[in-house]
Tab-separated table of C-alpha atoms in Angstrom:
chain	number	residue	atom	x	y	z
A	447	UNK	CA	-102.452	5.866	71.144
A	448	UNK	CA	-105.622	5.096	69.241
A	449	UNK	CA	-108.097	2.493	70.517
A	450	UNK	CA	-107.460	0.382	67.417
A	451	UNK	CA	-103.641	0.404	67.982
A	452	UNK	CA	-104.107	-0.364	71.699
A	453	UNK	CA	-106.262	-3.441	71.001
A	454	UNK	CA	-103.888	-4.657	68.261
A	455	UNK	CA	-101.007	-4.522	70.722
A	456	UNK	CA	-103.154	-6.183	73.357
A	457	UNK	CA	-104.092	-8.923	70.936
A	458	UNK	CA	-100.394	-9.556	70.185
A	459	UNK	CA	-99.698	-9.668	73.921
A	460	UNK	CA	-102.459	-12.242	74.512
A	461	UNK	CA	-101.149	-14.423	71.684
A	462	UNK	CA	-97.757	-14.294	73.292
A	463	UNK	CA	-99.163	-15.345	76.677
A	464	UNK	CA	-100.939	-18.275	75.114
A	465	UNK	CA	-97.722	-19.421	73.438
A	466	UNK	CA	-95.831	-19.130	76.709
A	467	UNK	CA	-98.302	-21.305	78.593
A	468	UNK	CA	-96.658	-24.659	79.139
A	469	UNK	CA	-93.202	-23.287	78.281
A	470	UNK	CA	-92.688	-20.697	80.999
A	471	UNK	CA	-92.330	-22.119	84.533
A	472	UNK	CA	-93.644	-19.040	86.335
A	473	UNK	CA	-97.141	-19.519	87.785
A	474	UNK	CA	-97.159	-16.045	89.364
A	475	UNK	CA	-96.857	-14.571	85.894
A	476	UNK	CA	-99.896	-16.463	84.648
A	477	UNK	CA	-101.854	-15.640	87.850
A	478	UNK	CA	-101.219	-11.935	87.258
A	479	UNK	CA	-102.229	-12.222	83.595
A	480	UNK	CA	-105.423	-14.076	84.620
A	481	UNK	CA	-106.359	-11.338	87.097
A	482	UNK	CA	-105.642	-8.698	84.478
A	483	UNK	CA	-107.739	-10.524	81.836
A	484	UNK	CA	-110.619	-11.050	84.279
A	485	UNK	CA	-110.568	-7.387	85.231
A	486	UNK	CA	-110.549	-6.361	81.596
A	487	UNK	CA	-113.385	-8.712	80.702
A	488	UNK	CA	-115.446	-7.382	83.613
A	489	UNK	CA	-114.609	-3.885	82.443
A	490	UNK	CA	-115.777	-4.668	78.917
A	491	UNK	CA	-119.002	-6.137	80.296
A	492	UNK	CA	-119.562	-3.029	82.439
A	493	UNK	CA	-118.742	-0.578	79.668
A	494	UNK	CA	-120.892	-2.368	77.140
A	495	UNK	CA	-123.698	-2.805	79.662
A	496	UNK	CA	-123.704	0.894	80.447
A	497	UNK	CA	-123.784	1.647	76.736
A	498	UNK	CA	-126.857	-0.572	76.369
A	499	UNK	CA	-128.581	1.504	79.037
A	500	UNK	CA	-127.800	4.651	77.018
A	501	UNK	CA	-129.293	3.555	73.695
A	502	UNK	CA	-131.967	6.245	73.761
A	503	UNK	CA	-129.287	8.925	73.530
A	504	UNK	CA	-126.561	7.194	71.479
A	505	UNK	CA	-129.063	5.856	68.862
A	506	UNK	CA	-126.780	3.277	67.158
A	507	UNK	CA	-128.015	1.168	64.291
A	508	UNK	CA	-129.740	-2.066	65.192
A	509	UNK	CA	-126.881	-3.973	63.506
A	510	UNK	CA	-124.396	-2.185	65.754
A	511	UNK	CA	-126.355	-3.204	68.861
A	512	UNK	CA	-126.412	-6.755	67.602
A	513	UNK	CA	-122.603	-6.685	67.176
A	514	UNK	CA	-122.171	-5.357	70.696
A	515	UNK	CA	-124.251	-8.079	72.390
A	516	UNK	CA	-122.970	-10.903	70.202
A	517	UNK	CA	-119.407	-9.929	71.025
A	518	UNK	CA	-119.945	-9.327	74.707
A	519	UNK	CA	-123.119	-11.274	75.615
A	520	UNK	CA	-122.484	-10.847	79.369
A	521	UNK	CA	-123.432	-7.175	78.919
A	522	UNK	CA	-127.061	-8.247	78.401
A	523	UNK	CA	-127.235	-9.081	82.139
A	524	UNK	CA	-125.574	-5.858	83.326
A	525	UNK	CA	-128.013	-4.065	85.658
A	526	UNK	CA	-128.147	-0.319	85.936
A	527	UNK	CA	-126.906	0.743	89.367
A	528	UNK	CA	-129.641	3.336	89.825
A	529	UNK	CA	-132.707	1.122	89.277
A	530	UNK	CA	-131.406	-2.421	88.771
A	531	UNK	CA	-132.940	-2.672	85.320
A	532	UNK	CA	-131.626	-5.058	82.713
A	533	UNK	CA	-130.767	-3.491	79.314
A	534	UNK	CA	-133.912	-5.027	77.762
A	535	UNK	CA	-135.954	-3.329	80.508
A	536	UNK	CA	-134.235	0.045	80.113
A	537	UNK	CA	-134.980	-0.057	76.395
A	538	UNK	CA	-138.754	-0.215	76.872
A	539	UNK	CA	-139.094	3.001	78.840
A	540	UNK	CA	-138.146	5.359	76.043
A	541	UNK	CA	-139.679	5.832	72.597
A	542	UNK	CA	-136.203	6.269	71.092
A	543	UNK	CA	-134.878	2.999	72.527
A	544	UNK	CA	-137.902	0.685	72.292
A	545	UNK	CA	-136.851	-0.416	68.795
A	546	UNK	CA	-133.857	-2.163	70.335
A	547	UNK	CA	-135.933	-4.297	72.691
A	548	UNK	CA	-136.567	-7.160	70.230
A	549	UNK	CA	-132.826	-7.481	69.500
A	550	UNK	CA	-131.930	-7.483	73.189
A	551	UNK	CA	-134.626	-10.087	73.931
A	552	UNK	CA	-133.661	-12.347	70.956
A	553	UNK	CA	-129.983	-12.299	72.012
A	554	UNK	CA	-130.881	-12.478	75.709
A	555	UNK	CA	-132.820	-15.710	75.357
A	556	UNK	CA	-129.669	-17.393	73.987
A	557	UNK	CA	-127.892	-16.618	77.264
A	558	UNK	CA	-130.778	-17.030	79.722
A	559	UNK	CA	-130.820	-13.366	80.631
A	560	UNK	CA	-132.937	-12.971	83.744
A	561	UNK	CA	-132.932	-16.733	84.378
A	562	UNK	CA	-134.174	-19.898	82.735
A	563	UNK	CA	-137.566	-19.555	80.969
A	564	UNK	CA	-137.518	-15.789	81.424
A	565	UNK	CA	-137.522	-15.276	77.656
A	566	UNK	CA	-134.455	-13.117	77.464
A	567	UNK	CA	-135.681	-10.817	80.259
A	568	UNK	CA	-139.216	-10.314	78.930
A	569	UNK	CA	-140.732	-12.214	81.848
A	570	UNK	CA	-138.590	-10.590	84.543
A	571	UNK	CA	-140.367	-8.371	87.034
A	572	UNK	CA	-139.558	-4.687	86.554
A	573	UNK	CA	-137.871	-3.253	89.721
A	574	UNK	CA	-137.746	0.394	88.671
A	575	UNK	CA	-140.889	1.750	90.358
A	576	UNK	CA	-143.490	0.775	92.954
A	577	UNK	CA	-144.853	-2.356	91.335
A	578	UNK	CA	-147.340	-4.020	93.643
A	579	UNK	CA	-148.672	-6.110	90.764
A	580	UNK	CA	-145.160	-7.370	89.881
A	581	UNK	CA	-145.551	-6.501	86.195
A	582	UNK	CA	-142.844	-7.894	83.987
A	583	UNK	CA	-141.142	-6.426	80.925
A	584	UNK	CA	-143.703	-7.884	78.508
A	585	UNK	CA	-146.637	-6.612	80.527
A	586	UNK	CA	-145.195	-3.108	80.778
A	587	UNK	CA	-144.522	-3.145	77.026
A	588	UNK	CA	-148.266	-3.144	76.411
A	589	UNK	CA	-149.177	-0.925	79.375
A	590	UNK	CA	-146.784	2.008	79.485
A	591	UNK	CA	-148.104	5.172	77.819
A	592	UNK	CA	-146.857	8.691	77.057
A	593	UNK	CA	-149.815	11.125	77.350
A	594	UNK	CA	-147.806	13.862	75.606
A	595	UNK	CA	-146.773	11.791	72.542
A	596	UNK	CA	-149.593	9.275	72.303
A	597	UNK	CA	-149.437	8.141	68.661
A	598	UNK	CA	-145.626	8.021	68.218
A	599	UNK	CA	-145.188	6.212	71.521
A	600	UNK	CA	-148.000	3.746	70.896
A	601	UNK	CA	-146.739	3.084	67.362
A	602	UNK	CA	-143.172	2.424	68.474
A	603	UNK	CA	-144.288	-0.064	71.081
A	604	UNK	CA	-146.663	-1.782	68.691
A	605	UNK	CA	-143.830	-2.226	66.222
A	606	UNK	CA	-141.724	-3.824	68.959
A	607	UNK	CA	-144.579	-6.200	69.737
A	608	UNK	CA	-144.821	-7.195	66.097
A	609	UNK	CA	-141.087	-7.948	65.948
A	610	UNK	CA	-141.329	-10.033	69.096
A	611	UNK	CA	-144.212	-11.948	67.590
A	612	UNK	CA	-142.221	-12.672	64.442
A	613	UNK	CA	-139.416	-14.006	66.619
A	614	UNK	CA	-141.761	-16.192	68.647
A	615	UNK	CA	-141.064	-14.206	71.810
A	616	UNK	CA	-144.641	-12.877	72.024
A	617	UNK	CA	-147.113	-15.714	71.538
A	618	UNK	CA	-150.897	-15.920	71.516
A	619	UNK	CA	-151.143	-17.610	74.914
A	620	UNK	CA	-149.331	-14.644	76.466
A	621	UNK	CA	-152.411	-12.486	75.836
A	622	UNK	CA	-154.418	-14.396	78.418
A	623	UNK	CA	-151.714	-15.761	80.685
A	624	UNK	CA	-149.976	-12.367	81.018
A	625	UNK	CA	-153.299	-10.441	81.038
A	626	UNK	CA	-152.030	-8.301	78.159
A	627	UNK	CA	-155.438	-7.314	76.783
A	628	UNK	CA	-156.535	-5.951	80.146
A	629	UNK	CA	-153.252	-4.079	80.696
A	630	UNK	CA	-153.406	-2.527	77.233
A	631	UNK	CA	-156.946	-1.213	77.641
A	632	UNK	CA	-156.018	2.461	77.887
A	633	UNK	CA	-156.937	5.148	75.345
A	634	UNK	CA	-153.248	6.061	74.895
A	635	UNK	CA	-152.460	2.414	74.088
A	636	UNK	CA	-155.329	1.975	71.628
A	637	UNK	CA	-153.246	0.511	68.762
A	638	UNK	CA	-151.663	-2.096	71.006
A	639	UNK	CA	-155.035	-2.984	72.487
A	640	UNK	CA	-156.713	-3.396	69.115
A	641	UNK	CA	-153.788	-5.456	67.814
A	642	UNK	CA	-154.075	-7.886	70.741
A	643	UNK	CA	-157.878	-8.008	70.457
A	644	UNK	CA	-157.684	-8.938	66.781
A	645	UNK	CA	-155.125	-11.625	67.527
A	646	UNK	CA	-156.995	-13.188	70.425
A	647	UNK	CA	-160.541	-11.885	70.469
A	648	UNK	CA	-161.733	-14.689	72.811
A	649	UNK	CA	-160.028	-12.934	75.717
A	650	UNK	CA	-162.456	-10.015	75.324
A	651	UNK	CA	-165.214	-12.247	76.691
A	652	UNK	CA	-163.330	-14.920	78.621
A	653	UNK	CA	-160.379	-13.029	80.150
A	654	UNK	CA	-160.435	-12.640	83.923
A	655	UNK	CA	-158.259	-10.995	86.584
A	656	UNK	CA	-158.559	-12.565	89.997
A	657	UNK	CA	-161.736	-14.321	88.815
A	658	UNK	CA	-163.321	-11.012	87.740
A	659	UNK	CA	-164.100	-10.465	83.995
A	660	UNK	CA	-161.846	-7.852	82.398
A	661	UNK	CA	-164.718	-5.466	81.718
A	662	UNK	CA	-165.607	-5.425	85.425
A	663	UNK	CA	-161.991	-4.801	86.400
A	664	UNK	CA	-161.837	-1.931	83.908
A	665	UNK	CA	-165.010	-0.366	85.310
A	666	UNK	CA	-163.531	-0.566	88.821
A	667	UNK	CA	-160.274	1.219	87.824
A	668	UNK	CA	-161.613	3.551	85.128
A	669	UNK	CA	-162.174	7.045	86.488
A	670	UNK	CA	-163.751	8.557	83.366
A	671	UNK	CA	-165.222	5.518	81.515
A	672	UNK	CA	-162.803	6.026	78.587
A	673	UNK	CA	-161.326	2.560	78.919
A	674	UNK	CA	-164.794	1.060	79.414
A	675	UNK	CA	-165.941	2.721	76.202
A	676	UNK	CA	-162.914	1.420	74.288
A	677	UNK	CA	-163.341	-2.130	75.583
A	678	UNK	CA	-167.100	-2.176	74.909
A	679	UNK	CA	-166.655	-0.845	71.346
A	680	UNK	CA	-164.026	-3.481	70.549
A	681	UNK	CA	-166.085	-6.289	72.052
A	682	UNK	CA	-169.041	-5.227	69.876
A	683	UNK	CA	-166.818	-5.562	66.803
A	684	UNK	CA	-166.187	-9.237	67.491
A	685	UNK	CA	-169.328	-10.192	69.438
A	686	UNK	CA	-172.222	-8.096	68.180
A	687	UNK	CA	-174.742	-10.925	68.706
A	688	UNK	CA	-174.044	-10.831	72.427
A	689	UNK	CA	-174.079	-6.996	72.500
A	690	UNK	CA	-170.356	-7.265	73.240
A	691	UNK	CA	-169.618	-7.444	76.934
A	692	UNK	CA	-172.373	-5.045	78.014
A	693	UNK	CA	-174.340	-7.729	79.797
A	694	UNK	CA	-171.419	-9.884	80.907
A	695	UNK	CA	-171.860	-11.008	84.489
A	696	UNK	CA	-169.422	-11.378	87.363
A	697	UNK	CA	-169.471	-14.211	89.916
A	698	UNK	CA	-172.222	-12.397	91.826
A	699	UNK	CA	-174.448	-12.197	88.767
A	700	UNK	CA	-174.006	-8.448	88.287
A	701	UNK	CA	-173.839	-7.249	84.699
A	702	UNK	CA	-171.181	-4.863	83.542
A	703	UNK	CA	-173.840	-2.206	82.755
A	704	UNK	CA	-175.158	-2.480	86.313
A	705	UNK	CA	-171.654	-2.091	87.787
A	706	UNK	CA	-170.956	0.899	85.521
A	707	UNK	CA	-174.182	2.622	86.519
A	708	UNK	CA	-173.497	1.971	90.192
A	709	UNK	CA	-170.045	3.533	89.980
A	710	UNK	CA	-170.523	6.316	87.426
A	711	UNK	CA	-174.245	7.004	87.419
A	712	UNK	CA	-176.915	6.541	84.742
A	713	UNK	CA	-176.172	9.605	82.626
A	714	UNK	CA	-172.407	9.107	82.310
A	715	UNK	CA	-172.774	5.362	81.731
A	716	UNK	CA	-175.334	5.727	78.942
A	717	UNK	CA	-173.375	8.521	77.361
A	718	UNK	CA	-170.475	6.090	77.078
A	719	UNK	CA	-172.718	3.303	75.795
A	720	UNK	CA	-174.256	5.500	73.116
A	721	UNK	CA	-170.756	6.233	71.782
A	722	UNK	CA	-170.651	2.499	70.977
A	723	UNK	CA	-174.312	1.704	70.361
A	724	UNK	CA	-176.299	4.479	68.664
A	725	UNK	CA	-179.943	5.040	69.547
A	726	UNK	CA	-181.060	3.700	66.111
A	727	UNK	CA	-178.997	0.530	66.512
A	728	UNK	CA	-179.878	-2.640	64.648
A	729	UNK	CA	-178.594	-4.731	67.539
A	730	UNK	CA	-181.349	-6.433	69.603
A	731	UNK	CA	-180.265	-4.776	72.831
A	732	UNK	CA	-183.664	-5.062	74.462
A	733	UNK	CA	-183.793	-8.792	73.924
A	734	UNK	CA	-180.658	-9.190	75.968
A	735	UNK	CA	-181.694	-6.619	78.549
A	736	UNK	CA	-184.953	-8.466	79.141
A	737	UNK	CA	-183.052	-11.689	79.709
A	738	UNK	CA	-179.980	-10.492	81.614
A	739	UNK	CA	-180.606	-6.998	82.971
A	740	UNK	CA	-184.190	-6.694	84.207
A	741	UNK	CA	-183.054	-4.196	86.868
A	742	UNK	CA	-181.905	-1.794	84.173
A	743	UNK	CA	-184.462	-2.734	81.496
A	744	UNK	CA	-186.535	0.449	81.823
A	745	UNK	CA	-183.484	2.714	81.605
A	746	UNK	CA	-182.276	0.833	78.518
A	747	UNK	CA	-185.669	0.716	76.765
A	748	UNK	CA	-186.201	4.476	77.238
A	749	UNK	CA	-182.992	5.112	75.365
A	750	UNK	CA	-183.438	2.392	72.727
A	751	UNK	CA	-187.222	2.294	72.088
A	752	UNK	CA	-187.037	1.262	68.428
A	753	UNK	CA	-185.065	-1.863	69.349
A	754	UNK	CA	-188.311	-3.477	70.493
A	755	UNK	CA	-189.211	-4.034	66.830
A	756	UNK	CA	-186.009	-5.883	66.023
A	757	UNK	CA	-185.453	-9.614	65.853
A	758	UNK	CA	-182.454	-11.240	67.451
A	759	UNK	CA	-179.793	-13.419	65.837
A	760	UNK	CA	-182.172	-16.420	66.060
A	761	UNK	CA	-184.999	-14.585	64.338
A	762	UNK	CA	-186.999	-14.142	67.530
A	763	UNK	CA	-189.166	-11.096	68.044
A	764	UNK	CA	-188.893	-9.252	71.325
A	765	UNK	CA	-192.080	-10.905	72.575
A	766	UNK	CA	-190.825	-14.385	71.625
A	767	UNK	CA	-187.617	-13.710	73.488
A	768	UNK	CA	-189.557	-12.705	76.577
A	769	UNK	CA	-191.685	-15.840	76.454
A	770	UNK	CA	-188.655	-18.051	75.888
A	771	UNK	CA	-186.937	-16.546	78.937
A	772	UNK	CA	-189.670	-18.120	81.066
A	773	UNK	CA	-189.990	-15.185	83.441
A	774	UNK	CA	-193.272	-13.800	82.104
A	775	UNK	CA	-196.621	-15.317	83.157
A	776	UNK	CA	-200.228	-14.179	82.898
A	777	UNK	CA	-200.170	-13.450	86.653
A	778	UNK	CA	-197.034	-11.278	86.822
A	779	UNK	CA	-197.478	-9.475	83.472
A	780	UNK	CA	-200.992	-9.940	82.179
A	781	UNK	CA	-200.725	-6.784	80.073
A	782	UNK	CA	-198.033	-8.448	77.909
A	783	UNK	CA	-200.391	-11.341	77.092
A	784	UNK	CA	-203.448	-9.157	76.649
A	785	UNK	CA	-201.622	-7.119	74.037
A	786	UNK	CA	-200.534	-10.103	71.983
A	787	UNK	CA	-202.028	-9.976	68.499
A	788	UNK	CA	-203.571	-13.017	66.851
A	789	UNK	CA	-200.511	-13.277	64.582
A	790	UNK	CA	-198.157	-13.289	67.560
A	791	UNK	CA	-200.170	-15.980	69.331
A	792	UNK	CA	-200.091	-18.136	66.198
A	793	UNK	CA	-196.422	-17.523	65.287
A	794	UNK	CA	-194.092	-20.482	65.762
A	795	UNK	CA	-190.893	-19.763	67.677
A	796	UNK	CA	-187.983	-19.948	65.184
A	797	UNK	CA	-185.762	-21.765	67.675
A	798	UNK	CA	-188.008	-24.261	69.444
A	799	UNK	CA	-190.507	-24.557	66.527
A	800	UNK	CA	-193.282	-24.346	69.123
A	801	UNK	CA	-196.352	-22.148	69.538
A	802	UNK	CA	-196.416	-19.623	72.397
A	803	UNK	CA	-198.797	-21.764	74.475
A	804	UNK	CA	-196.330	-24.666	74.339
A	805	UNK	CA	-193.458	-22.422	75.351
A	806	UNK	CA	-195.511	-21.176	78.283
A	807	UNK	CA	-196.167	-24.783	79.287
A	808	UNK	CA	-192.524	-25.822	79.169
A	809	UNK	CA	-190.561	-22.663	80.033
A	810	UNK	CA	-189.459	-22.436	83.655
A	811	UNK	CA	-191.906	-24.411	85.776
A	812	UNK	CA	-194.760	-23.942	83.329
A	813	UNK	CA	-197.883	-21.874	84.004
A	814	UNK	CA	-201.373	-23.207	83.378
A	815	UNK	CA	-203.151	-19.850	83.507
A	816	UNK	CA	-200.842	-18.542	80.804
A	817	UNK	CA	-201.393	-21.609	78.655
A	818	UNK	CA	-205.184	-21.337	79.149
A	819	UNK	CA	-205.208	-17.657	78.132
A	820	UNK	CA	-203.172	-18.274	74.974
A	821	UNK	CA	-205.281	-21.229	73.893
A	822	UNK	CA	-208.524	-19.384	74.649
A	823	UNK	CA	-207.467	-16.738	72.150
A	824	UNK	CA	-206.935	-19.376	69.458
A	825	UNK	CA	-208.145	-22.909	70.370
A	826	UNK	CA	-207.359	-24.199	66.863
A	827	UNK	CA	-203.654	-24.070	67.702
A	828	UNK	CA	-204.051	-27.243	69.753
A	829	UNK	CA	-205.351	-29.098	66.704
A	830	UNK	CA	-202.534	-27.607	64.634
A	831	UNK	CA	-200.062	-28.886	67.192
A	832	UNK	CA	-201.586	-32.367	67.129
A	833	UNK	CA	-201.385	-32.431	63.372
A	834	UNK	CA	-197.795	-31.273	63.539
A	835	UNK	CA	-196.852	-34.015	65.970
A	836	UNK	CA	-198.675	-36.679	63.932
A	837	UNK	CA	-197.015	-35.537	60.707
A	838	UNK	CA	-193.595	-35.603	62.399
A	839	UNK	CA	-194.117	-39.088	63.748
A	840	UNK	CA	-195.252	-40.358	60.361
A	841	UNK	CA	-192.180	-38.848	58.704
A	842	UNK	CA	-189.898	-40.459	61.294
A	843	UNK	CA	-191.554	-43.854	60.813
A	844	UNK	CA	-191.236	-43.592	57.020
A	845	UNK	CA	-187.607	-42.617	57.301
A	846	UNK	CA	-186.888	-45.527	59.646
A	847	UNK	CA	-188.667	-47.912	57.277
A	848	UNK	CA	-186.685	-46.641	54.345
A	849	UNK	CA	-183.379	-47.158	56.187
A	850	UNK	CA	-184.426	-50.645	57.199
A	851	UNK	CA	-185.282	-51.567	53.600
A	852	UNK	CA	-181.941	-50.213	52.412
A	853	UNK	CA	-180.042	-52.419	54.928
A	854	UNK	CA	-182.016	-55.492	53.832
């Protein structure tokens, strides 16, 4: 007997049972039918559930899968006996079945698969392997790689992410709350990483794992600096003015470049950095190094000597940036001040609008010997400053008077 004929006969039988209910005074009959129907329904759930765990081999159309789960939604919660995975979790482990994950998640959320607020199983911890970090389905979606089929595997998973985003099952806040950007920072997951970085670039600089910036976490786990290079390059794309995350500090005040050098050595670290920042860079790397990485300044300046002639995003020269940092005085670096040209001593800082002698007087705790040296090289600057202050006060008074007249 064909399957179609069997179900047609079964359908007729069920209609008959329904008609008999209330007319046949035989409770044992109905109890037997109830047990039979329950067993059959459980069997359908089991059979359909097993089929959902075999999608990578059966390869049905997505519409067919949708018909299966809409008709027997209980199958979405059927766990594989071998590893206790839900169908939505089984789907993500194979390139040939990952395309079904969005369908399973969309249908699963209607039936609270995995529990309330588990997003159809996407936020359920994966039990299939040693998982000390308790990664869930969504986290593994961005993290799992196939080193032998990098591009096809990465592409398939990226497409699944895009479908989940369209359905509202992958949202922007997930990137930080589920640490997705950090988890995706692997060369074999490059497309997924770049997709997340473009969507939520703030996480590149603000994301943390156990209070440690992502870049520091990556340095700690990265054996060959490949992930560090990828993360740094992407951060430079969105935050070139800060030199990406190269000088980002942890809670102990250690920069990422210092941590990388400590773990991987100077040569390997700078080889990775030069892949992202060429020697003839137009980025003011030395400005930032002088401010945030004095310990590594010499190693950086040797490799980027021409950067000393650049101006930063505020228009400051390297010397102006050093003076503004407030760490240089005539006592601790007299050579810097002795080498200042007349033009540099007379140049107004583009940010503070002050002469170098005034910056020396106000930066940090101020330093009288530095102020004296700078003024001794060009005493007329003091008169210029007085004229500047007088002119500014006059302009402010005139503006206040004009406003007062307008009100009257």
